[in-house]
mmCIF file of C-alpha atoms in Angstrom:
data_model
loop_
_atom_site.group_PDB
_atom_site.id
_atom_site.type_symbol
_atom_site.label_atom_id
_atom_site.label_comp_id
_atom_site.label_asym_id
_atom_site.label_seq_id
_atom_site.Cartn_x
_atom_site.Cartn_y
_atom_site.Cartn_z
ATOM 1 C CA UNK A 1 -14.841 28.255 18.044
ATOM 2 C CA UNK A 2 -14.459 26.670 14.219
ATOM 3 C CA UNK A 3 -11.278 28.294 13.284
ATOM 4 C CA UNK A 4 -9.507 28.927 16.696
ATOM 5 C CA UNK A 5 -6.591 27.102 17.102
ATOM 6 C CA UNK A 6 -6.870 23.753 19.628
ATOM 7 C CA UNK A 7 -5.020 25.436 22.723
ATOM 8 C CA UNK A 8 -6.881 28.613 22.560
ATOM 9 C CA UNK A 9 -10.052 26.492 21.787
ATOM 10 C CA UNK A 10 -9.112 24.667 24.776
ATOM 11 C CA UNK A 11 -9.356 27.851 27.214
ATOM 12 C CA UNK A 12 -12.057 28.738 25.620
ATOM 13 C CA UNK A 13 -14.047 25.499 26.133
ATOM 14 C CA UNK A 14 -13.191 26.012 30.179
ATOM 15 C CA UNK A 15 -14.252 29.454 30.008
ATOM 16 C CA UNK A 16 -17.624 28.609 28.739
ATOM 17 C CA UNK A 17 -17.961 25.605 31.406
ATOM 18 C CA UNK A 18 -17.303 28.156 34.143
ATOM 19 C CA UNK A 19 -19.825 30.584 32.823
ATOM 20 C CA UNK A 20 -22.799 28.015 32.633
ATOM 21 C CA UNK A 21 -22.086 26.638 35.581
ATOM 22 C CA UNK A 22 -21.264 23.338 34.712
ATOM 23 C CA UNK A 23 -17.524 22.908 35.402
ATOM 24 C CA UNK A 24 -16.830 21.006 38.609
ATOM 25 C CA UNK A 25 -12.816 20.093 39.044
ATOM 26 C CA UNK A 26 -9.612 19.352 37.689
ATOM 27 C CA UNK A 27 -7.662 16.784 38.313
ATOM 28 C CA UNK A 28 -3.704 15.445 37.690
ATOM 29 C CA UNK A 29 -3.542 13.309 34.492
ATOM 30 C CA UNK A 30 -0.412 11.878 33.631
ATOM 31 C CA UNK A 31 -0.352 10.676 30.402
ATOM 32 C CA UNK A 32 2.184 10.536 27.532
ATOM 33 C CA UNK A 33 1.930 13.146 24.912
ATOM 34 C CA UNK A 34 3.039 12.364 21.562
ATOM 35 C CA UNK A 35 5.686 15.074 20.002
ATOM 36 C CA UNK A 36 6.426 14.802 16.012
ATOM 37 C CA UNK A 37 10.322 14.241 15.581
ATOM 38 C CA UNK A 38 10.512 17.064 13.194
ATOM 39 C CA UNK A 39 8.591 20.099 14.281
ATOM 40 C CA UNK A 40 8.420 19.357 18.458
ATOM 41 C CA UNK A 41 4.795 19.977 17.795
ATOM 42 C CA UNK A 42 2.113 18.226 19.799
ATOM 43 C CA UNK A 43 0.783 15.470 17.848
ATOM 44 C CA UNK A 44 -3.354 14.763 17.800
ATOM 45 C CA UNK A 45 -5.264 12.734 16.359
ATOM 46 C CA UNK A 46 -7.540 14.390 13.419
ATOM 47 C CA UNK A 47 -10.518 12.870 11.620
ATOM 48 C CA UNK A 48 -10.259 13.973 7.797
ATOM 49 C CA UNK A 49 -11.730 12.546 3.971
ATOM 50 C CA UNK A 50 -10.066 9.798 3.018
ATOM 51 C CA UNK A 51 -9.530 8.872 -0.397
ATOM 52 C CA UNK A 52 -10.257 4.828 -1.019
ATOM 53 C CA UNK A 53 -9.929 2.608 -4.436
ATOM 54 C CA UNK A 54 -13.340 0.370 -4.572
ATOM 55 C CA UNK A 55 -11.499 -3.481 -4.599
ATOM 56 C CA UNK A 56 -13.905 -5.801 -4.973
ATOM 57 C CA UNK A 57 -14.081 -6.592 -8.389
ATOM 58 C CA UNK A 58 -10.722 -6.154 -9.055
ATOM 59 C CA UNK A 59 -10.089 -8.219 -5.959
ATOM 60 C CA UNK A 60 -12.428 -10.999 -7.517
ATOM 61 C CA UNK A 61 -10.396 -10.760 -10.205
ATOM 62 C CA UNK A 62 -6.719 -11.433 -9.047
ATOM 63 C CA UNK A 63 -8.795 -14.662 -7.415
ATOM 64 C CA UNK A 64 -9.896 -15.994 -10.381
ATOM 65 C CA UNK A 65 -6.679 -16.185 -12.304
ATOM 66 C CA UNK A 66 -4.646 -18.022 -9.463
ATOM 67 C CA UNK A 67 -7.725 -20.499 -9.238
ATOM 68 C CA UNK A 68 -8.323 -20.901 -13.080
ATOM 69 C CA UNK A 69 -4.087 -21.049 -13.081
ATOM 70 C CA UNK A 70 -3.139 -18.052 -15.649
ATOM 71 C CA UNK A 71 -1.713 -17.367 -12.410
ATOM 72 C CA UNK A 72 1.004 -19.294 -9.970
ATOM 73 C CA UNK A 73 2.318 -19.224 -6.774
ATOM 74 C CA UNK A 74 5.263 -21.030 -5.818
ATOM 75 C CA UNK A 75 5.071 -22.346 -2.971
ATOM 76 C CA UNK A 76 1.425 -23.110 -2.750
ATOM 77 C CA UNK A 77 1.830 -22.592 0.908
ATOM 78 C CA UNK A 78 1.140 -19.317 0.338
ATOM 79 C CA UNK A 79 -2.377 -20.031 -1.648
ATOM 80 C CA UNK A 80 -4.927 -20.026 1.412
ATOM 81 C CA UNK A 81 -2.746 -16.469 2.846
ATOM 82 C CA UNK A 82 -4.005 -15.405 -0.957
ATOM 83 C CA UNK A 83 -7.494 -16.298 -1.093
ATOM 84 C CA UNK A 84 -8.214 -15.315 2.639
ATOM 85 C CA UNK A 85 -7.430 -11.507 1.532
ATOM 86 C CA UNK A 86 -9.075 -11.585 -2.040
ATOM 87 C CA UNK A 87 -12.107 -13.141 -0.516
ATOM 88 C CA UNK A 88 -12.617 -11.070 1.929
ATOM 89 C CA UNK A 89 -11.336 -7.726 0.587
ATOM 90 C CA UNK A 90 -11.614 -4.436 1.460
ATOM 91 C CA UNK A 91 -11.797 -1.153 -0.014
ATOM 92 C CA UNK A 92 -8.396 0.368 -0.294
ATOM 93 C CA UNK A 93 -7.258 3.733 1.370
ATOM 94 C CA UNK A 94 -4.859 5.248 -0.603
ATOM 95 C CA UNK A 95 -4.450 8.481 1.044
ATOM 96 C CA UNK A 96 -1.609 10.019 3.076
ATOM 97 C CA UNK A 97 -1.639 12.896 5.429
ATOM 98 C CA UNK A 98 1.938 13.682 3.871
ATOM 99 C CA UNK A 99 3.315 16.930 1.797
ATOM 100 C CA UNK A 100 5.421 14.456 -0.595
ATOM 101 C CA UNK A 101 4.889 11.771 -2.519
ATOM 102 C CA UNK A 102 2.758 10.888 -5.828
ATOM 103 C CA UNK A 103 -0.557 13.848 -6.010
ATOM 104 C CA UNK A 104 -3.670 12.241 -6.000
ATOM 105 C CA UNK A 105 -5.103 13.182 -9.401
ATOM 106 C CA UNK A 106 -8.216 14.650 -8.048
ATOM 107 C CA UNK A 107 -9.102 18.181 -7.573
ATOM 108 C CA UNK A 108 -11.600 20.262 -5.324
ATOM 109 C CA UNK A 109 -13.601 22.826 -7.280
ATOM 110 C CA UNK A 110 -14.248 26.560 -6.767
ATOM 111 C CA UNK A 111 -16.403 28.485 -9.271
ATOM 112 C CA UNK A 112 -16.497 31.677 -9.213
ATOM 113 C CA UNK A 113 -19.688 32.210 -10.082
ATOM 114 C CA UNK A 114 -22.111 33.232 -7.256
ATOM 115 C CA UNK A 115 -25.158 31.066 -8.512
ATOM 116 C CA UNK A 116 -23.058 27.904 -7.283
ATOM 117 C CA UNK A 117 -23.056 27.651 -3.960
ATOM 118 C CA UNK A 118 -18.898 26.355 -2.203
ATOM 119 C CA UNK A 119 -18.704 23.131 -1.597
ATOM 120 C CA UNK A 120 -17.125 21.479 1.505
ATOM 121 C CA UNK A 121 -13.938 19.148 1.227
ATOM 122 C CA UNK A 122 -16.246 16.235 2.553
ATOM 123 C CA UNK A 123 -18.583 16.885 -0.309
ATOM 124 C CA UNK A 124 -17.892 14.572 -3.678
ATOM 125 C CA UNK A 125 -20.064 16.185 -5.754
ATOM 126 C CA UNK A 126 -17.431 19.000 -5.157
ATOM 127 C CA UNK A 127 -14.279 16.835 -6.640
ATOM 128 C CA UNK A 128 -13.220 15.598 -10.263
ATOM 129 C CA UNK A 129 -10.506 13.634 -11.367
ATOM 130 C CA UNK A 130 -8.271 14.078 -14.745
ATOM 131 C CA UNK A 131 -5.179 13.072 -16.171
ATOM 132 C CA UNK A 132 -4.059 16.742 -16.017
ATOM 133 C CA UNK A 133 -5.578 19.635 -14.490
ATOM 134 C CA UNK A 134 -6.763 21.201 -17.767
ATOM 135 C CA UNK A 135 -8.728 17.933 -18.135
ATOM 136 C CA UNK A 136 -10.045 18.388 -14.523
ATOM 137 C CA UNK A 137 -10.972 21.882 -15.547
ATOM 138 C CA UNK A 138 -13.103 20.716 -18.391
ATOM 139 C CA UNK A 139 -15.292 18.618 -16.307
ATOM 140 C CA UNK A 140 -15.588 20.822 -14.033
ATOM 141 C CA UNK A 141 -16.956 23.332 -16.129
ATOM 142 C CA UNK A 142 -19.267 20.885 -17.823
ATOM 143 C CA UNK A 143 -20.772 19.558 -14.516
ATOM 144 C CA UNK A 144 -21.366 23.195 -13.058
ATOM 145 C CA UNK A 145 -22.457 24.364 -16.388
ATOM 146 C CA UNK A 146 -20.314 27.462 -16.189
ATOM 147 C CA UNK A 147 -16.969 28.404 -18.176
ATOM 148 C CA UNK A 148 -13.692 27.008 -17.783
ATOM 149 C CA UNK A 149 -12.418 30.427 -16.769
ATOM 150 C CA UNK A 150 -14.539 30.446 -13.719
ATOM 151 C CA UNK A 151 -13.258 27.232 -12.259
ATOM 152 C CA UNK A 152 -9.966 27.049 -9.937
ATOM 153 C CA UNK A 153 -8.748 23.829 -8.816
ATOM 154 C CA UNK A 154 -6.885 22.788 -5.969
ATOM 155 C CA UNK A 155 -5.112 18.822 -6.026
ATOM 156 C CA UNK A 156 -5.879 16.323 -3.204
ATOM 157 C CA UNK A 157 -3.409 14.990 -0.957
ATOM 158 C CA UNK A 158 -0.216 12.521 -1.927
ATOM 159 C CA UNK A 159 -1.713 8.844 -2.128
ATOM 160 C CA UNK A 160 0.178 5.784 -1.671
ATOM 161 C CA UNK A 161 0.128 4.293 -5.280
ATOM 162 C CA UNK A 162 1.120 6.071 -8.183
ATOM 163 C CA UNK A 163 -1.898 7.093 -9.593
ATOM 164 C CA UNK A 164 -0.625 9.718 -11.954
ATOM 165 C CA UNK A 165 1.754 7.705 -13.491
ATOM 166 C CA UNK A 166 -1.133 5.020 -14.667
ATOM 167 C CA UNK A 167 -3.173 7.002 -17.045
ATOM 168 C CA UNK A 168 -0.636 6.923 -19.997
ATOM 169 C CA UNK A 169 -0.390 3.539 -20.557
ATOM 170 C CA UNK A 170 0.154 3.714 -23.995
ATOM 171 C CA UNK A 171 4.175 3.790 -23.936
ATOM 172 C CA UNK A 172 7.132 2.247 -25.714
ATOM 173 C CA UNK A 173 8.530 0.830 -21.946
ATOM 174 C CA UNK A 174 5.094 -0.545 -21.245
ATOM 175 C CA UNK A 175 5.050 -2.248 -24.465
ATOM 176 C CA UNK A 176 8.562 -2.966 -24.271
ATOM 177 C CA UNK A 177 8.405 -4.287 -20.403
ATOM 178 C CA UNK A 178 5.195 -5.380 -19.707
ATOM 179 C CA UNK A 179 3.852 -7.923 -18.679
ATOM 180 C CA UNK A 180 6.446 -9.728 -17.557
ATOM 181 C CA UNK A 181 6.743 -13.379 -16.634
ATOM 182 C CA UNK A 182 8.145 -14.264 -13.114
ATOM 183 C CA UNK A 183 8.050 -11.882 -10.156
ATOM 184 C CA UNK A 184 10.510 -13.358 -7.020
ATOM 185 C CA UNK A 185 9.306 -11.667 -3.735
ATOM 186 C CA UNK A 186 8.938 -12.116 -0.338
ATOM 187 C CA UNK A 187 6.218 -13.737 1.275
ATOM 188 C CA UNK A 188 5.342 -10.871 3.481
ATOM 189 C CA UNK A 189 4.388 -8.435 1.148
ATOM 190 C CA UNK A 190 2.414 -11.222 -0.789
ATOM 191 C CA UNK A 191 -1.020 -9.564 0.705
ATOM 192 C CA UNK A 192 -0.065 -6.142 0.055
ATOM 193 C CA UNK A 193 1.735 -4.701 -3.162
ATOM 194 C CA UNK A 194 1.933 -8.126 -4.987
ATOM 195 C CA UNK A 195 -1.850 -8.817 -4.587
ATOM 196 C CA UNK A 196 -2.230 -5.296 -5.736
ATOM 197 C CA UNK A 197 0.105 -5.266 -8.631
ATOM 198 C CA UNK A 198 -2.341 -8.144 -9.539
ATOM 199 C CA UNK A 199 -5.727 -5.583 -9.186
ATOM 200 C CA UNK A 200 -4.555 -3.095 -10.715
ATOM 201 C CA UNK A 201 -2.806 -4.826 -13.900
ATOM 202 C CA UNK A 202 -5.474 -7.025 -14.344
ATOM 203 C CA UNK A 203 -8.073 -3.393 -13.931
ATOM 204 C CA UNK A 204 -6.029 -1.458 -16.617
ATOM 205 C CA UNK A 205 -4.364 -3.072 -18.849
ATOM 206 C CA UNK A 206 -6.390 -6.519 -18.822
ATOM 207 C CA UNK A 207 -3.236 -8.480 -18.283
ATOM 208 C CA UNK A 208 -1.148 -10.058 -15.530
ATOM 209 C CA UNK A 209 1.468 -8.128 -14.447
ATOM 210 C CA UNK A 210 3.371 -11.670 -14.105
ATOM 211 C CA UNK A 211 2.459 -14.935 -14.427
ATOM 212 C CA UNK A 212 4.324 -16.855 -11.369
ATOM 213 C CA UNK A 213 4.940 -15.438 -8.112
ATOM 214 C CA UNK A 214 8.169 -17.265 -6.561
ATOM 215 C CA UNK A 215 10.578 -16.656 -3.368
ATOM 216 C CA UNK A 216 13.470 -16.914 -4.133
ATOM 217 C CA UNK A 217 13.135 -20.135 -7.063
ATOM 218 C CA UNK A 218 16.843 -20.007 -7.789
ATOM 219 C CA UNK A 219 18.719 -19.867 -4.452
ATOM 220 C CA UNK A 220 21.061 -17.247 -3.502
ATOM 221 C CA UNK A 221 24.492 -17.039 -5.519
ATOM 222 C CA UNK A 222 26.262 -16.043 -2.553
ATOM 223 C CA UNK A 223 25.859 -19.200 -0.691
ATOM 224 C CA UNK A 224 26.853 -23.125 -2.141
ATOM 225 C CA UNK A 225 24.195 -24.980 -2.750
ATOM 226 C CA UNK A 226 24.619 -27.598 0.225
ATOM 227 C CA UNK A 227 25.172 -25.133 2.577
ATOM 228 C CA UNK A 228 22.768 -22.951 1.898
ATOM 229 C CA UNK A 229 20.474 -26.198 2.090
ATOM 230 C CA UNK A 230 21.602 -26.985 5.150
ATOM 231 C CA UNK A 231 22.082 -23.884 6.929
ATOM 232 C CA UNK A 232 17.622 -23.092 5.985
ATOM 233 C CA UNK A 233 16.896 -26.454 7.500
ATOM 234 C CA UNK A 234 18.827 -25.879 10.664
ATOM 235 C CA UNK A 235 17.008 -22.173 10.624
ATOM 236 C CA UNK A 236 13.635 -24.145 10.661
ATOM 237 C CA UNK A 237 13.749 -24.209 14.288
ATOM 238 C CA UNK A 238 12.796 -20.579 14.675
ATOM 239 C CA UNK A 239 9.728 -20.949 12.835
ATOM 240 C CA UNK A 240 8.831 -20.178 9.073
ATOM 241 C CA UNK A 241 10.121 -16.200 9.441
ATOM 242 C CA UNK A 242 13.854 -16.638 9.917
ATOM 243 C CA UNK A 243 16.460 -14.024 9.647
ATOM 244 C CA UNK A 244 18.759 -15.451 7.659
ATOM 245 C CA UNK A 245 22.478 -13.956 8.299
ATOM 246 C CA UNK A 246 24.567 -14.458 4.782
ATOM 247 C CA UNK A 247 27.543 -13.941 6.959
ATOM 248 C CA UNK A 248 27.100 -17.135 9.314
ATOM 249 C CA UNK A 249 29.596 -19.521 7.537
ATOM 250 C CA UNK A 250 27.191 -21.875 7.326
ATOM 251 C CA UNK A 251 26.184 -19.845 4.390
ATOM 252 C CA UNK A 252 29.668 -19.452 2.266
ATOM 253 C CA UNK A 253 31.165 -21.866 -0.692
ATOM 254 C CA UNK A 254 33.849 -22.955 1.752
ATOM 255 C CA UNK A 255 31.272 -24.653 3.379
ATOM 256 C CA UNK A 256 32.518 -28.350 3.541
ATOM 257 C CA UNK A 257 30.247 -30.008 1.014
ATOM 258 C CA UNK A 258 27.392 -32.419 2.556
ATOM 259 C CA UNK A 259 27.538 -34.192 -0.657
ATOM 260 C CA UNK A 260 29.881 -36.988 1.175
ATOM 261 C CA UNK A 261 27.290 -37.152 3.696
ATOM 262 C CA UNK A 262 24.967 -37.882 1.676
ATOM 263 C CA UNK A 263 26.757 -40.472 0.052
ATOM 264 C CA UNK A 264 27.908 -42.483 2.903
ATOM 265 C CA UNK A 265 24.027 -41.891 4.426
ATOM 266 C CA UNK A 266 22.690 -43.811 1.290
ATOM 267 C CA UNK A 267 25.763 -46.194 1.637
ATOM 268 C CA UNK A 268 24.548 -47.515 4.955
ATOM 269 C CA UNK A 269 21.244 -47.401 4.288
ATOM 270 C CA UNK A 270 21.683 -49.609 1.463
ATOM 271 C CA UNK A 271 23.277 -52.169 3.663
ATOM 272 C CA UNK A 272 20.508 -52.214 6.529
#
């Protein structure tokens, strides 16, 4: 049945149970069947090659510079969230079942010539990787020991990072732009692209992409400074994730300043 499409292989599968004897019943099973919101199509689960970026070196890496202090993160709250997912890394799947996106800068080979056997998409030995495909093409024609002419290439899947766009690293707005010195972010994606910015600048270039990892160090200029101060404090009743609403006027300059507050707290303080 390789080949045959799933709901004709799926007839065919209960015609082959009835013919050995070894179908019993159906029965009713009410489930819910998931339908892509573009195409209507029935959508199944498929195993498939993945394509993963070994981590843990690089991974040991972005570790070392936070605890040696080339690196800083502000607040150090946030150090144990770092060290808990450089410590115990992961190899990274990069791939994505997707028709857009950044091309993974790999490519299946398919010589022509009938003393080489095809290769399956599964199979490395099978795939080569190159800044462009007439790079690709060379390699492939030295590992096969054939001719350039008799190789044809065909480029992997979109991957999540932008692979292709990491090979020339030798331009002006590199030199010009990086590395940089502060990078303000959220703590959310601290794990994720930050840590990884980290890997991979640290892999490539041997430099940090930053040296200080802040949220938000300054403030927000849309909010007074009292206000602002006082408005996050009475947030910290929902817990350290709050959704902070810029247009609650708790958060504007008109904001009556809390400076008098202050000032009359300390007064009567001082007289206790």
């Amino acid at each position: 049945m390789q080949g045959m499409k799933r709901f004709d292989a799926r007839k065919a599968v209960l015609e082959a149970l009835i013919q050995k004897g070894l179908f019993k019943e159906v029965k009713e099973n009410p489930m819910v069947v998931p339908v892509c919101s573009r195409s209507k199509d029935v959508v199944e689960p498929l195993l498939k090659p993945q394509w993963y970026v070994r981590c843990a070196e690089m991974a040991k890496m972005a570790a070392d510079v936070v605890r040696n202090g080339d690196l800083k993160i502000i607040p150090e709250t946030h150090l144990k969230t770092w060290f808990n997912w450089m410590d115990n890394i992961r190899d990274w799947c990069i791939s994505r079942q997707l028709w857009w996106g950044h091309r993974t800068p790999a490519y299946f080979v398919t010589v022509s010539d009938p003393s080489v056997p095809a290769g399956e998409d599964a199979d490395g030995n099978y795939w080569v990787s190159g800044q462009t495909q007439e790079i690709a093409r060379q390699k492939a024609a030295k590992k096969f020991n054939v001719s350039p002419d008799q190789i044809s290439l065909r480029q992997g899947e979109p991957c999540g990072i932008p692979l292709t766009g990491v090979f020339s690293l030798q331009t002006d707005d590199l030199k010009a732009f990086y590395p940089g010195t502060l990078l303000e972010t959220g703590h959310d994606i601290l794990f994720f692209w930050v840590a990884r910015m980290v890997m991979l600048g640290l892999k490539l270039t041997g430099k940090l992409p930053f040296k200080e990892k802040s949220d938000y160090p300054d403030g927000i200029p849309e909010c007074g400074t009292d206000a602002l101060r006082f408005a996050l404090c009475a947030y910290t009743s929902q817990g350290k994730a709050a959704v902070v609403l810029l247009g609650d006027a708790a958060f504007t300059p008109h904001f009556p300043s809390l400076s008098p507050c202050r000032n009359v707290a300390a007064t009567q303080i001082s007289r206790v």
